[in-house]
Amino acid sequence: SYRKLLVAPRTMRQEIVRRIDREIVRHQQHGDGYLAFKMNALVDKECIRALYRASQAGVMIDLQVRGICCLRPGVPGISETITVTSIVGRFLEHARLYYFRNGGDDELFLGSADLMPRNLDRRVEILFPVNTPRLRQLALRDILQVHLRDKRQARRLTTVGPYQRQEAGPGEEAL
């Protein structure tokens, strides 16, 4: 058993779903639920269902999925609080970040795992928590939030399937 690490194939899926469900409860009680994940692939049905449940409860969710994404964002009544962007640039991204606001008691996990059955069921994968507040804030501010605000290379997944290029709004600088 592990106290801090989320390890596949043992407990990673269950712990991610548990934290998504915790965010749902938090949002129902306080209205401040938020999740942001950065990964290369989102395929796992159980994780997708959990994200749909969170969206239906009103939790705001930002996903950056570089490659395949089997979740459909923006579907009324199902996933309308979920946005999915993708950045495919010159370099292969390998960072995976899983952020749970948790009512201000932020949790951020970094590691190797995408949310897909082969990673969660058939490989040894690890997500580790960033417990040092300063390092957690740096990773959130300088990596995750920068990537989520990208207006040069990012494409946003539409409800019906194709991706559309993200553009800077009037008076907004393209990041």
Coordinates of C-alpha atoms in Angstrom, one line a residue:
S1 CA 0.0 0.0 0.0
Y2 CA 1.1 3.5 -0.7
R3 CA 0.5 6.6 1.5
K4 CA 1.2 9.4 -1.1
L5 CA 1.8 7.8 -4.5
L6 CA -0.9 6.9 -6.9
V7 CA 0.3 3.7 -8.5
A8 CA -1.1 1.8 -11.4
P9 CA -2.2 -0.9 -11.8
R10 CA -3.1 -0.9 -8.1
T11 CA -4.9 2.2 -7.0
M12 CA -4.4 5.0 -9.5
R13 CA -7.8 4.9 -11.3
Q14 CA -9.7 4.6 -8.0
E15 CA -7.8 7.4 -6.4
I16 CA -8.4 9.8 -9.3
V17 CA -12.1 8.9 -9.4
R18 CA -12.3 9.4 -5.6
R19 CA -10.7 12.8 -5.9
I20 CA -13.1 13.8 -8.7
D21 CA -16.0 12.6 -6.6
R22 CA -14.6 14.6 -3.6
E23 CA -14.6 17.7 -5.9
I24 CA -18.2 17.1 -6.8
V25 CA -19.2 17.1 -3.1
R26 CA -17.1 20.2 -2.4
H27 CA -18.8 22.0 -5.3
Q28 CA -22.3 21.0 -4.1
Q29 CA -21.5 22.4 -0.7
H30 CA -19.5 25.5 -1.6
G31 CA -19.7 26.1 -5.4
D32 CA -16.0 26.2 -6.0
G33 CA -15.2 22.9 -7.6
Y34 CA -12.4 22.9 -10.1
L35 CA -10.3 20.3 -11.9
A36 CA -7.5 20.7 -14.5
F37 CA -5.7 17.8 -16.1
K38 CA -2.9 17.9 -18.6
M39 CA -2.1 14.6 -20.4
N40 CA -1.4 12.9 -23.7
A41 CA -4.6 10.7 -23.9
L42 CA -8.0 10.4 -22.2
V43 CA -9.6 7.1 -23.1
D44 CA -10.5 5.4 -19.8
K45 CA -14.3 5.0 -19.5
E46 CA -14.5 5.1 -15.7
C47 CA -12.5 8.3 -15.6
I48 CA -14.5 9.9 -18.4
R49 CA -17.8 9.0 -16.6
A50 CA -16.4 10.5 -13.4
L51 CA -15.6 13.7 -15.3
Y52 CA -19.1 13.8 -16.8
R53 CA -20.6 13.4 -13.3
A54 CA -18.4 16.3 -12.1
S55 CA -19.6 18.5 -15.0
Q56 CA -23.2 17.6 -14.4
A57 CA -22.7 18.7 -10.8
G58 CA -21.3 22.1 -12.0
V59 CA -17.6 21.5 -11.4
M60 CA -15.5 23.6 -13.8
I61 CA -13.0 21.4 -15.7
D62 CA -10.1 22.3 -17.9
L63 CA -8.5 19.4 -19.8
Q64 CA -5.5 19.6 -22.0
V65 CA -5.2 16.4 -24.0
R66 CA -2.4 16.4 -26.6
G67 CA -3.6 13.3 -28.4
I68 CA -6.7 11.1 -28.4
C69 CA -9.6 12.3 -26.3
C70 CA -12.8 10.1 -26.0
L71 CA -14.6 12.7 -23.9
R72 CA -17.0 15.1 -25.7
P73 CA -16.9 18.5 -24.1
G74 CA -19.7 21.1 -24.1
V75 CA -22.6 18.6 -24.4
P76 CA -25.7 20.3 -22.7
G77 CA -26.6 18.5 -19.5
I78 CA -23.6 16.1 -19.8
S79 CA -20.3 18.0 -20.2
E80 CA -21.1 21.7 -20.5
T81 CA -18.5 22.8 -17.9
I82 CA -15.7 20.9 -19.6
T83 CA -13.2 22.4 -22.0
V84 CA -10.7 20.4 -23.9
T85 CA -7.7 21.9 -25.6
S86 CA -4.8 20.3 -27.4
I87 CA -1.3 21.7 -28.2
V88 CA 0.8 19.8 -30.7
G89 CA 4.0 21.7 -31.2
R90 CA 7.5 21.1 -32.3
F91 CA 8.4 19.1 -29.2
L92 CA 6.6 16.0 -27.8
E93 CA 5.0 17.0 -24.5
H94 CA 5.5 14.4 -21.8
A95 CA 4.2 16.3 -18.8
R96 CA 1.2 14.9 -17.0
L97 CA -0.4 17.1 -14.4
Y98 CA -3.6 16.4 -12.4
Y99 CA -4.9 19.3 -10.3
F100 CA -7.7 19.1 -7.8
R101 CA -8.6 22.4 -6.2
N102 CA -10.1 20.7 -3.1
G103 CA -11.5 23.8 -1.6
G104 CA -8.2 25.6 -1.5
D105 CA -6.3 22.7 -0.1
D106 CA -4.8 22.2 -3.6
E107 CA -3.6 18.8 -4.7
L108 CA -1.3 18.5 -7.7
F109 CA 0.0 15.2 -9.0
L110 CA 2.8 14.8 -11.6
G111 CA 3.9 11.6 -13.3
S112 CA 3.9 9.3 -16.2
A113 CA 0.3 8.1 -16.6
D114 CA -2.3 9.0 -19.1
L115 CA -5.9 8.1 -18.4
M116 CA -6.2 5.1 -20.6
P117 CA -6.7 1.4 -19.8
R118 CA -3.3 0.3 -20.9
N119 CA -1.7 2.8 -18.5
L120 CA -4.1 2.2 -15.6
D121 CA -4.4 -1.6 -15.9
R122 CA -1.4 -3.1 -17.7
R123 CA 1.6 -0.9 -16.8
V124 CA 3.4 0.3 -13.7
E125 CA 2.8 4.0 -13.7
I126 CA 3.2 6.5 -10.9
L127 CA 1.7 9.9 -10.0
F128 CA 3.4 11.7 -7.2
P129 CA 2.0 14.7 -5.2
V130 CA 3.7 18.1 -5.2
N131 CA 3.5 18.8 -1.5
T132 CA 5.7 21.9 -1.3
P133 CA 3.3 24.9 -1.7
R134 CA 5.8 27.0 -3.5
L135 CA 6.7 24.3 -6.1
R136 CA 3.0 23.4 -6.5
Q137 CA 2.1 27.1 -7.2
L138 CA 5.0 27.4 -9.7
A139 CA 3.9 24.3 -11.6
L140 CA 0.3 25.5 -11.7
R141 CA 1.2 29.0 -12.7
D142 CA 4.2 28.5 -15.0
I143 CA 3.1 25.2 -16.7
L144 CA -0.5 24.3 -16.4
Q145 CA -2.1 27.8 -16.5
V146 CA 0.3 28.9 -19.3
H147 CA -0.7 25.9 -21.4
L148 CA -4.4 26.4 -20.7
R149 CA -4.2 30.0 -21.9
D150 CA -2.2 29.3 -25.1
K151 CA -3.6 31.3 -28.1
R152 CA -1.0 30.4 -30.6
Q153 CA -0.8 26.7 -30.9
A154 CA -3.9 25.5 -29.0
R155 CA -6.9 24.0 -30.6
R156 CA -10.2 23.5 -28.8
L157 CA -12.2 20.3 -29.1
T158 CA -15.8 21.1 -30.2
T159 CA -18.9 19.3 -29.0
V160 CA -19.3 17.6 -32.4
G161 CA -15.7 16.5 -32.8
P162 CA -13.4 18.7 -34.8
Y163 CA -10.8 20.9 -33.2
Q164 CA -10.8 24.7 -33.8
R165 CA -7.8 26.9 -33.4
Q166 CA -7.8 29.1 -30.3
E167 CA -7.5 32.8 -31.1
A168 CA -6.7 35.7 -28.9
G169 CA -9.7 38.0 -28.3
P170 CA -9.9 41.7 -29.1
G171 CA -7.2 43.5 -27.1
E172 CA -5.8 40.1 -25.8
E173 CA -2.2 39.3 -26.4
A174 CA -1.6 35.9 -28.0
L175 CA 0.2 33.8 -25.5

